[in-house]
Structure formats: C-alpha cells, structure tokens
PDB file of N, CA and C in Angstrom:
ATOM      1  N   UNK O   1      67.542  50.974 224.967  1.00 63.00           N
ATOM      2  CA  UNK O   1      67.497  51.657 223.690  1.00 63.00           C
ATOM      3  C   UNK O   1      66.049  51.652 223.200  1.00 63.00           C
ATOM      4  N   UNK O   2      65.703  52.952 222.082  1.00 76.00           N
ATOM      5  CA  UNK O   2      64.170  52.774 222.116  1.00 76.00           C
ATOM      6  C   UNK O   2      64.008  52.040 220.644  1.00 76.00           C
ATOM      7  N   UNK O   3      62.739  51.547 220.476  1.00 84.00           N
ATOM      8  CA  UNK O   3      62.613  50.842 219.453  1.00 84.00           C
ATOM      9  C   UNK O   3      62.332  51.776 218.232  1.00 84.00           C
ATOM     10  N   UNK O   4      62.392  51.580 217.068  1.00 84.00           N
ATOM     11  CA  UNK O   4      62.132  52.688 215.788  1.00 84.00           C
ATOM     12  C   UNK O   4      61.157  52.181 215.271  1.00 84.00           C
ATOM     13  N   UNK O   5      59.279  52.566 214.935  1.00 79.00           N
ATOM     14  CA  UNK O   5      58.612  52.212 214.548  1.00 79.00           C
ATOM     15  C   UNK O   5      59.007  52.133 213.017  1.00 79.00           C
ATOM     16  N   UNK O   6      59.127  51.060 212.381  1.00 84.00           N
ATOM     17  CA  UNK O   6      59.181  50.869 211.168  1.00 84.00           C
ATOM     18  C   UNK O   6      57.677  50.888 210.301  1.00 84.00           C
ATOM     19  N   UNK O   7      57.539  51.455 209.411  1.00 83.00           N
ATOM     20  CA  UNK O   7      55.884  51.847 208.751  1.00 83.00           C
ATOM     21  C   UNK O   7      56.618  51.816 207.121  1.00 83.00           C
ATOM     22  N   UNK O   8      55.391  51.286 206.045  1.00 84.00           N
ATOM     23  CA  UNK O   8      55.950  51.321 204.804  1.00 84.00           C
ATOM     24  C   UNK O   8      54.576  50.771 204.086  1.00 84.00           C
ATOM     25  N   UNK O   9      54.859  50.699 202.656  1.00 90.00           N
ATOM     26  CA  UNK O   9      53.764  50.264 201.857  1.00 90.00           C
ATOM     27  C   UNK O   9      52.605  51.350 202.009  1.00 90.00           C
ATOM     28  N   UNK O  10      51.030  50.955 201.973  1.00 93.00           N
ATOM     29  CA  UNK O  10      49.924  50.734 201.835  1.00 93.00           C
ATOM     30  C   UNK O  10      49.655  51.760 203.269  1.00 93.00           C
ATOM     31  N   UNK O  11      49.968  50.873 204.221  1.00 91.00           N
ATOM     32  CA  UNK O  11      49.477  51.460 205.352  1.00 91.00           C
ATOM     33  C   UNK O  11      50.154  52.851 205.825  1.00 91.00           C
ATOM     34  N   UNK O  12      51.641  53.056 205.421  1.00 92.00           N
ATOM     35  CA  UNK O  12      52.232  53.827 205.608  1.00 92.00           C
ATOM     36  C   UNK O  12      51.691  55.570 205.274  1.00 92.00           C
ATOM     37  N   UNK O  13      51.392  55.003 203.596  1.00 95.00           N
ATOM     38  CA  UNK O  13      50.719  56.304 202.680  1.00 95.00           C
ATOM     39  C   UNK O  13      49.557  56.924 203.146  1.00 95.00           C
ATOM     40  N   UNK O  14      48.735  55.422 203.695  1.00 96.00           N
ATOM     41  CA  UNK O  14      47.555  55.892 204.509  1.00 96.00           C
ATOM     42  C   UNK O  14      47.750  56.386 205.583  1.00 96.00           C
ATOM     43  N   UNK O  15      48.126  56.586 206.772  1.00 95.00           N
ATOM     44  CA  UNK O  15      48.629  56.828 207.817  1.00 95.00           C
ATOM     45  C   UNK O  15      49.223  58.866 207.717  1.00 95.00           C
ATOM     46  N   UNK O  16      49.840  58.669 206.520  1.00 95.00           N
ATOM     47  CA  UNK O  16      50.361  59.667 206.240  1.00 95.00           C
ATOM     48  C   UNK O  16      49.280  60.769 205.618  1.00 95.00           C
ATOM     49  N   UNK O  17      48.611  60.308 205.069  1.00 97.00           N
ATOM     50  CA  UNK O  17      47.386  61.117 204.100  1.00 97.00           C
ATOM     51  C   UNK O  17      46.576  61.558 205.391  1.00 97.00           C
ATOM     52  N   UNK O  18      46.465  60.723 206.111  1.00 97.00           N
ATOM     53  CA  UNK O  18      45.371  60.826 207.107  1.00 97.00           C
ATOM     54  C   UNK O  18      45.744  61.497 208.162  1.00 97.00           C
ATOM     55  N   UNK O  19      46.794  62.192 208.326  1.00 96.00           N
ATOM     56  CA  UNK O  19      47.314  63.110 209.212  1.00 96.00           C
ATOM     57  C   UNK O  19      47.474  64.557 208.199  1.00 96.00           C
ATOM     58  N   UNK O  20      47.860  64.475 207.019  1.00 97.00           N
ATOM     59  CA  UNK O  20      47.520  65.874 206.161  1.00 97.00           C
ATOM     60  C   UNK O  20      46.425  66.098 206.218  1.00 97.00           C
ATOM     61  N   UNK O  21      44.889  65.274 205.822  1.00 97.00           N
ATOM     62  CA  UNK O  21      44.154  65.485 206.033  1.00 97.00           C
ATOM     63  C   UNK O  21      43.400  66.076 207.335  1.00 97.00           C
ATOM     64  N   UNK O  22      43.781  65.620 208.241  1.00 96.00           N
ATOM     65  CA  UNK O  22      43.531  66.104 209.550  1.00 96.00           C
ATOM     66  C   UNK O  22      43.495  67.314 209.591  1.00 96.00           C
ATOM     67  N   UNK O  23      45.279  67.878 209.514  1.00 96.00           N
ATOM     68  CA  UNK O  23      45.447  69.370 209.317  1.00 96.00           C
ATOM     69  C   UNK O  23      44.663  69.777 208.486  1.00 96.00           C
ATOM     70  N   UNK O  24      44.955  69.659 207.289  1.00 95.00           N
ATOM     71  CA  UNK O  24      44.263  70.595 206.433  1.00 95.00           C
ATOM     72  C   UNK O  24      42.777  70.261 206.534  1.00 95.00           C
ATOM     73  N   UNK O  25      41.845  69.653 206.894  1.00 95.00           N
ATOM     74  CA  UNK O  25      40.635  69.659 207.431  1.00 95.00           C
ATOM     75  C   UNK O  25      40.402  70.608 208.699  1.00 95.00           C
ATOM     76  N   UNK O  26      41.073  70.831 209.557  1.00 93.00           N
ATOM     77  CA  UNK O  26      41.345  71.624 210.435  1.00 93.00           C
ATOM     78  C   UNK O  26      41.644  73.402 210.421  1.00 93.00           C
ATOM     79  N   UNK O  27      42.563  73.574 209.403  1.00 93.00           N
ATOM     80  CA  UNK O  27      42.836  74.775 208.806  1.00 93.00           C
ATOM     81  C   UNK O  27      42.049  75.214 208.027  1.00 93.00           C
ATOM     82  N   UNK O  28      41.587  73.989 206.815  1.00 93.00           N
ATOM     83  CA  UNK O  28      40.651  75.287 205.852  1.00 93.00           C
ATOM     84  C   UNK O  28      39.304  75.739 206.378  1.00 93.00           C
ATOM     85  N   UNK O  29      39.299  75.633 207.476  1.00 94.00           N
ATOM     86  CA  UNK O  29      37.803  76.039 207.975  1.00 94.00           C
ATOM     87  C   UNK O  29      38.371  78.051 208.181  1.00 94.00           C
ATOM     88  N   UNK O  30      39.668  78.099 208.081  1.00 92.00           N
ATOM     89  CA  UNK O  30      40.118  79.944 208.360  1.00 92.00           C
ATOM     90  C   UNK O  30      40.081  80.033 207.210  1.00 92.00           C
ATOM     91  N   UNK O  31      40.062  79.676 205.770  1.00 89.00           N
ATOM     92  CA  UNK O  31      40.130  80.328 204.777  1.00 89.00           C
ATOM     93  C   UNK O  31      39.583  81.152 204.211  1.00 89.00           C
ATOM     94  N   UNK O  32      40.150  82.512 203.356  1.00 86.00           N
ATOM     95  CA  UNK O  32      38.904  83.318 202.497  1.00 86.00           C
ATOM     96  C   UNK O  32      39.032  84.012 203.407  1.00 86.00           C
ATOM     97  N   UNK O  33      37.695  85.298 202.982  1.00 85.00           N
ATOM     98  CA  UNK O  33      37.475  86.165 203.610  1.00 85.00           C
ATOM     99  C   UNK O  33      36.928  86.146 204.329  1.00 85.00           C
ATOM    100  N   UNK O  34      35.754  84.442 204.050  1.00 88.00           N
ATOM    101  CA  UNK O  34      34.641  84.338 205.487  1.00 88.00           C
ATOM    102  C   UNK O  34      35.043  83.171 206.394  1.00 88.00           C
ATOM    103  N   UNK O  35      36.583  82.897 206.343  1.00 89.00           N
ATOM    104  CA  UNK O  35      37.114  82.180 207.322  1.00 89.00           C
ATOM    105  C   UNK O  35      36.477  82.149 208.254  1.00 89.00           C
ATOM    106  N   UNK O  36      36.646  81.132 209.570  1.00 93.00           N
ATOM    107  CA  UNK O  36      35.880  81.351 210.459  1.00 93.00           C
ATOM    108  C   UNK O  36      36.839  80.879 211.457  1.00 93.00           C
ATOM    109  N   UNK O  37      36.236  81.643 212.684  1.00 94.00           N
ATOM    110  CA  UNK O  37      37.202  81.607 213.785  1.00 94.00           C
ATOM    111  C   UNK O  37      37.570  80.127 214.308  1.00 94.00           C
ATOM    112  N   UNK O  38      38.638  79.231 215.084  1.00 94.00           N
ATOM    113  CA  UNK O  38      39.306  78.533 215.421  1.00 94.00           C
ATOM    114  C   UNK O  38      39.544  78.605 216.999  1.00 94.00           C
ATOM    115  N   UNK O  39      39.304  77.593 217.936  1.00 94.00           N
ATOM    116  CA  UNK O  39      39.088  77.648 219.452  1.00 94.00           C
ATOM    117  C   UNK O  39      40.441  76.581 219.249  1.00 94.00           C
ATOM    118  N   UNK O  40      41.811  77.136 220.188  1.00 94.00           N
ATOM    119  CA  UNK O  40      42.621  76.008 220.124  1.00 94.00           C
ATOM    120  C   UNK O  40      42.787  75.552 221.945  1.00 94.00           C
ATOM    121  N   UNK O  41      42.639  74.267 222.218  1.00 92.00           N
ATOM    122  CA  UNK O  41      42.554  74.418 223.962  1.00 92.00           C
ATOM    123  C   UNK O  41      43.651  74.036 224.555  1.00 92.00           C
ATOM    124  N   UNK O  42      44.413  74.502 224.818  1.00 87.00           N
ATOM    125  CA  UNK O  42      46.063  74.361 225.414  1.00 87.00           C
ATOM    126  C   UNK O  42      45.710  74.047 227.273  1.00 87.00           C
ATOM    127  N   UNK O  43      46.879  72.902 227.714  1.00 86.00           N
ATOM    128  CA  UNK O  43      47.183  72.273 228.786  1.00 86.00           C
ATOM    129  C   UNK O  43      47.144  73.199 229.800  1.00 86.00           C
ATOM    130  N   UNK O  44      47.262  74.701 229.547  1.00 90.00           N
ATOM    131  CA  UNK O  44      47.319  75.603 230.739  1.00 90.00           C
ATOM    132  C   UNK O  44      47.282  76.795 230.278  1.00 90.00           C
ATOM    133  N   UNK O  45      46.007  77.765 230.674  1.00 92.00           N
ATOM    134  CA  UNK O  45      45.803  78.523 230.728  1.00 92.00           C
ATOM    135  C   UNK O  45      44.775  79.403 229.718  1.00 92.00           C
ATOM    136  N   UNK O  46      44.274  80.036 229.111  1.00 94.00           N
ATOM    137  CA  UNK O  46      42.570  80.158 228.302  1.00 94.00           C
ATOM    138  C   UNK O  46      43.042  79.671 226.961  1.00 94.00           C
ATOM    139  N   UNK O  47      41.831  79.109 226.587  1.00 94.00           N
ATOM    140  CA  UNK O  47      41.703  79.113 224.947  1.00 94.00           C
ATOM    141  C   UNK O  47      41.986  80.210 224.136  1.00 94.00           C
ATOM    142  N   UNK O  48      42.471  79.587 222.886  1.00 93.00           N
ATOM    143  CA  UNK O  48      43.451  81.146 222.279  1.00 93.00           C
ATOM    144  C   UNK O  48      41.948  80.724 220.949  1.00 93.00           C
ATOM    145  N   UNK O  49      41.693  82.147 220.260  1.00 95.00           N
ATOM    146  CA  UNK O  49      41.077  82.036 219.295  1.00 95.00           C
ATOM    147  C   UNK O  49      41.398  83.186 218.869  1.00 95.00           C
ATOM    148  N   UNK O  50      41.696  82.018 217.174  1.00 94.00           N
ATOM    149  CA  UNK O  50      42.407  82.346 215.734  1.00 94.00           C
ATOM    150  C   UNK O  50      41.696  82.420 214.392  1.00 94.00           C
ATOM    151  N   UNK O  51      41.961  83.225 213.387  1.00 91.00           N
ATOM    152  CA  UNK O  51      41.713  82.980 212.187  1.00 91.00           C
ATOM    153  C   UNK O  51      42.773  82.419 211.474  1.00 91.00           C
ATOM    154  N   UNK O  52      44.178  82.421 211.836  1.00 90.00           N
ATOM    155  CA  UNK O  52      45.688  82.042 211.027  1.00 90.00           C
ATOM    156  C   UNK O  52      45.442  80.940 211.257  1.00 90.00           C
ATOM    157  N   UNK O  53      45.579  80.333 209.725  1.00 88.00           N
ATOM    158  CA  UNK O  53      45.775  79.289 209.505  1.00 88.00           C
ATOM    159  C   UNK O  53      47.472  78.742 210.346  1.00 88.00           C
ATOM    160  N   UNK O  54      48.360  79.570 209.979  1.00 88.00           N
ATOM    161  CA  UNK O  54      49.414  78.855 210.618  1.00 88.00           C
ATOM    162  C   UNK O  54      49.718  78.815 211.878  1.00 88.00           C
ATOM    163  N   UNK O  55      48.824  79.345 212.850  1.00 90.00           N
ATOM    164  CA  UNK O  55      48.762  79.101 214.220  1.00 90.00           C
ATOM    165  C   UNK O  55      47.995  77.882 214.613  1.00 90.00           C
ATOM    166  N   UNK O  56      46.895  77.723 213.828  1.00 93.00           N
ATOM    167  CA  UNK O  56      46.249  76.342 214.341  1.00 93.00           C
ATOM    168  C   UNK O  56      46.914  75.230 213.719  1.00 93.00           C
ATOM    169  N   UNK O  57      48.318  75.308 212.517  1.00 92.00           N
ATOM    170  CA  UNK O  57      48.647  74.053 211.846  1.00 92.00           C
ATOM    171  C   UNK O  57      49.904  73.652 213.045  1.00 92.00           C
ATOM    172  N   UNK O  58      49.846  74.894 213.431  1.00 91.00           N
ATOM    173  CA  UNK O  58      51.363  74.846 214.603  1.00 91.00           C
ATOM    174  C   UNK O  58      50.871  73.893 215.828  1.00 91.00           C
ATOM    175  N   UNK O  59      49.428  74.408 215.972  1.00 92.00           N
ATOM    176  CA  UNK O  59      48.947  73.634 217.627  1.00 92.00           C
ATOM    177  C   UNK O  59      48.616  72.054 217.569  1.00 92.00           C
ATOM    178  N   UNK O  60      48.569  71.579 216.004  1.00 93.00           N
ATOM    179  CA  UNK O  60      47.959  70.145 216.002  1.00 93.00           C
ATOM    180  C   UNK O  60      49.045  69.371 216.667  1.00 93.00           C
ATOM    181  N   UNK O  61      49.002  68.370 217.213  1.00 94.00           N
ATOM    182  CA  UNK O  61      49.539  67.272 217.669  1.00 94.00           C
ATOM    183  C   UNK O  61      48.692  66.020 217.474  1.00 94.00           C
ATOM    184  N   UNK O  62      49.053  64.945 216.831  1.00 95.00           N
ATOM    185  CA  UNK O  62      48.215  63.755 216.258  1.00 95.00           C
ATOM    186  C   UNK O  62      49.224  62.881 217.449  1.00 95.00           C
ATOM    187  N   UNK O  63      48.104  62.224 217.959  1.00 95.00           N
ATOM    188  CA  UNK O  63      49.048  61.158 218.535  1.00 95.00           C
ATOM    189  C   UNK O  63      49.132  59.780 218.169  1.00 95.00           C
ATOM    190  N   UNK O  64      48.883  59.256 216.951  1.00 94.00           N
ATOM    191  CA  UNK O  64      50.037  58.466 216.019  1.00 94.00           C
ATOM    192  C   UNK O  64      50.968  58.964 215.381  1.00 94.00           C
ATOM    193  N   UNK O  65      52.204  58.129 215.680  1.00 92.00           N
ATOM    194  CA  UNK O  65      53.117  58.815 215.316  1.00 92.00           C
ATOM    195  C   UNK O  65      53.652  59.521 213.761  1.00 92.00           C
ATOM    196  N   UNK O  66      52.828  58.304 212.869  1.00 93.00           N
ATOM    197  CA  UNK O  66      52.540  58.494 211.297  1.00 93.00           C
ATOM    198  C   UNK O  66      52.122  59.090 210.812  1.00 93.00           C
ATOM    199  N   UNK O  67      50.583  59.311 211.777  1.00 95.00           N
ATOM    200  CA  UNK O  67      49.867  61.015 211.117  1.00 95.00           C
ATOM    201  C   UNK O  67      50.929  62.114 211.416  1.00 95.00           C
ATOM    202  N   UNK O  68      50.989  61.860 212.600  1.00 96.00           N
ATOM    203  CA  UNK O  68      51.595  63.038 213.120  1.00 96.00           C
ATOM    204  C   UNK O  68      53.062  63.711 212.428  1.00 96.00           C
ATOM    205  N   UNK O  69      53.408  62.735 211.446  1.00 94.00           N
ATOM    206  CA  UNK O  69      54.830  63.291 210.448  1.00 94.00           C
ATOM    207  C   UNK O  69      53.866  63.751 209.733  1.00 94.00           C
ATOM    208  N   UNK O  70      52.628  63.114 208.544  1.00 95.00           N
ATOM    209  CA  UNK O  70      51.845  63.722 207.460  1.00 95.00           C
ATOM    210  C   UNK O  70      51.656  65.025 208.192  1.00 95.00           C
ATOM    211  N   UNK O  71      51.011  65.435 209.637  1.00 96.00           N
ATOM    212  CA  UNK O  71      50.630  66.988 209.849  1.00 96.00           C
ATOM    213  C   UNK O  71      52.235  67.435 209.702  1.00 96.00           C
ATOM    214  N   UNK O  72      53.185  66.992 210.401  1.00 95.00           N
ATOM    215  CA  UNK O  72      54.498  68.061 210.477  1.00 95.00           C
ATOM    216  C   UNK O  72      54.857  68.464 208.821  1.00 95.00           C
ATOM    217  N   UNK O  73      54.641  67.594 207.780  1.00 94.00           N
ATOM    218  CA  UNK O  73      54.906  68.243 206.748  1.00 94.00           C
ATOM    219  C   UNK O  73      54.410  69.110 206.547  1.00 94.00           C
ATOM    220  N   UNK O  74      53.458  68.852 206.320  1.00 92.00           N
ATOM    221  CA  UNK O  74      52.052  70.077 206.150  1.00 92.00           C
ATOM    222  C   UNK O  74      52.312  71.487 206.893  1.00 92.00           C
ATOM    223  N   UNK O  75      52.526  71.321 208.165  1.00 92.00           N
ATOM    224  CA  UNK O  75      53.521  72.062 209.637  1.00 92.00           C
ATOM    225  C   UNK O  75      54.147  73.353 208.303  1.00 92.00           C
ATOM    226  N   UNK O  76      54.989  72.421 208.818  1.00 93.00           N
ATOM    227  CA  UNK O  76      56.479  73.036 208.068  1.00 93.00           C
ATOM    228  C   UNK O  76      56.452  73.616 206.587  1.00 93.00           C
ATOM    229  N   UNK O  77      55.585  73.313 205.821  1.00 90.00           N
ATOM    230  CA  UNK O  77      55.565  73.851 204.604  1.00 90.00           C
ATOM    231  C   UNK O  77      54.684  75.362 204.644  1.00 90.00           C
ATOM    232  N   UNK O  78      53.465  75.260 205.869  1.00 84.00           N
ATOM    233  CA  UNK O  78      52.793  76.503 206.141  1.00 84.00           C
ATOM    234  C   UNK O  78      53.966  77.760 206.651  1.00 84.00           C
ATOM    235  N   UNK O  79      54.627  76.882 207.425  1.00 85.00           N
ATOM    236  CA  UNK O  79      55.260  77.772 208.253  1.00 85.00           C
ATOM    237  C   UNK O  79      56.410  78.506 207.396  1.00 85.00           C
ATOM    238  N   UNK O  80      57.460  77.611 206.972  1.00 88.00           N
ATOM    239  CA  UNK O  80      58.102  78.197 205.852  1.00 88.00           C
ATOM    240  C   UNK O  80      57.304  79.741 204.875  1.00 88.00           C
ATOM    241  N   UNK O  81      56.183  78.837 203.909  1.00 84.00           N
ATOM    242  CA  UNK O  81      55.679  80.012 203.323  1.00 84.00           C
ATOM    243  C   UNK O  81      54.820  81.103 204.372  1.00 84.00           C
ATOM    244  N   UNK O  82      54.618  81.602 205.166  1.00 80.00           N
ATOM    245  CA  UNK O  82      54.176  82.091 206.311  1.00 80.00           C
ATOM    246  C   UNK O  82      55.456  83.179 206.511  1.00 80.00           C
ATOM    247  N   UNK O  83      56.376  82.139 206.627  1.00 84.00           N
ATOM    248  CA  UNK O  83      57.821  83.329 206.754  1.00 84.00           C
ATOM    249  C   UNK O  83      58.115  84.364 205.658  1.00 84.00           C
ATOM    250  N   UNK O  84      58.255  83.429 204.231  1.00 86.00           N
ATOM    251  CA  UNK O  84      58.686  84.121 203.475  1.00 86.00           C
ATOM    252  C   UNK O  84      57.296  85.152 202.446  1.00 86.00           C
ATOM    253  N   UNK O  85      56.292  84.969 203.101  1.00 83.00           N
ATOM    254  CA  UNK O  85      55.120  85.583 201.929  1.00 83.00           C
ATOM    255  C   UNK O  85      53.995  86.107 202.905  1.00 83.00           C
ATOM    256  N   UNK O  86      54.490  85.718 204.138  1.00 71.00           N
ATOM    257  CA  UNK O  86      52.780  85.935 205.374  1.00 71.00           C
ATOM    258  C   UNK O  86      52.153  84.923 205.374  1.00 71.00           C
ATOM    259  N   UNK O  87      50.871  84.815 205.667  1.00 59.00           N
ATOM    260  CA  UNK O  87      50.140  83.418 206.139  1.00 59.00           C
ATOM    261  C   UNK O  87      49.662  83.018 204.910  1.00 59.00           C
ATOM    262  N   UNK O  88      50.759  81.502 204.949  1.00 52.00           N
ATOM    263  CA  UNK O  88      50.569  80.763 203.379  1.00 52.00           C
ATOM    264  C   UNK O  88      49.601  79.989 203.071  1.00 52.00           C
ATOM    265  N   UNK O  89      48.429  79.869 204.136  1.00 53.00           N
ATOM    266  CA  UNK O  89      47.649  78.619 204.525  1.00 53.00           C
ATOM    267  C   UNK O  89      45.976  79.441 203.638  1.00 53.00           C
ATOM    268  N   UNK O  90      46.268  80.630 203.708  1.00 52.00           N
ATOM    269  CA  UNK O  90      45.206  81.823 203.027  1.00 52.00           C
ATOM    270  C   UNK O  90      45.294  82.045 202.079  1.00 52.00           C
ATOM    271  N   UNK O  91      46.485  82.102 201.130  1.00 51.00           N
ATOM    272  CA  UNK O  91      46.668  82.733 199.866  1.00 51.00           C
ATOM    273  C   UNK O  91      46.867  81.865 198.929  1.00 51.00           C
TER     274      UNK O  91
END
C-alpha cells in the first residue's frame, strides 16, 4: 500500500505558495499586449512556442508533490476560466 504524504501548518502554506508562485511567475511573462513568447520542452518531439497563458499553466509539472497541488490549483482555475471566457490568464 502507498504511503499518503501528510503536509500541514507553516510548511504546508509555504510549499503551496511556492508552487502558485512558480506558475504564475511562469505565465505572467505572456501577459498584455507585449507578452512575450514561452519555449515549453516536452519528452518527445520539438519545442512548442506559446503566448497562452493557459497552455504553459497546463505544461508545468513541479516535482514536489505540494507545489505541485499549489500549480494544479492555479491549473484548474486558468483552465476553467479559459473555457468559459477564452484565455483567463490575459484578461
């Protein structure tokens, strides 16, 4: 059976901030009108380059597991508004 990282308090919040931050350090570099382009480098086959913010919030992968929930929120809230309004990460 696998073990369940248990995380809480202090370190938890931090852990968590520090994976939003990531993303969104990552993304607002597309913002505006003078956004700027985004090189994302995938396991197989050419580098894709983007200005959407919600394509590069899609490609992050943090490998702690703690950041890596702070980016999926972040994830998921782009993506949501992305669906319902266009790319929510711009407006």
């Amino acid at each position: 059976m696998a073990s369940k990282l248990i995380d809480f308090d202090v370190e938890a919040r931090s852990s968590l901030k520090k994976g939003v931050d990531t993303l969104a350090n990552s993304v607002k570099v597309t913002l505006g009108p003078k956004g700027r382009n985004v090189v994302i480098e995938k396991k197989w086959g050419a580098p894709t380059v983007t200005k959407d913010g919600v394509t590069v919030a899609k490609e992050i992968e943090l490998e702690d597991a703690v950041e890596n929930m702070g980016a999926q929120m972040v994830r998921e809230v782009a993506s949501k508004t992305s669906d319902i309004a266009g790319d929510g990460t711009t407006t």
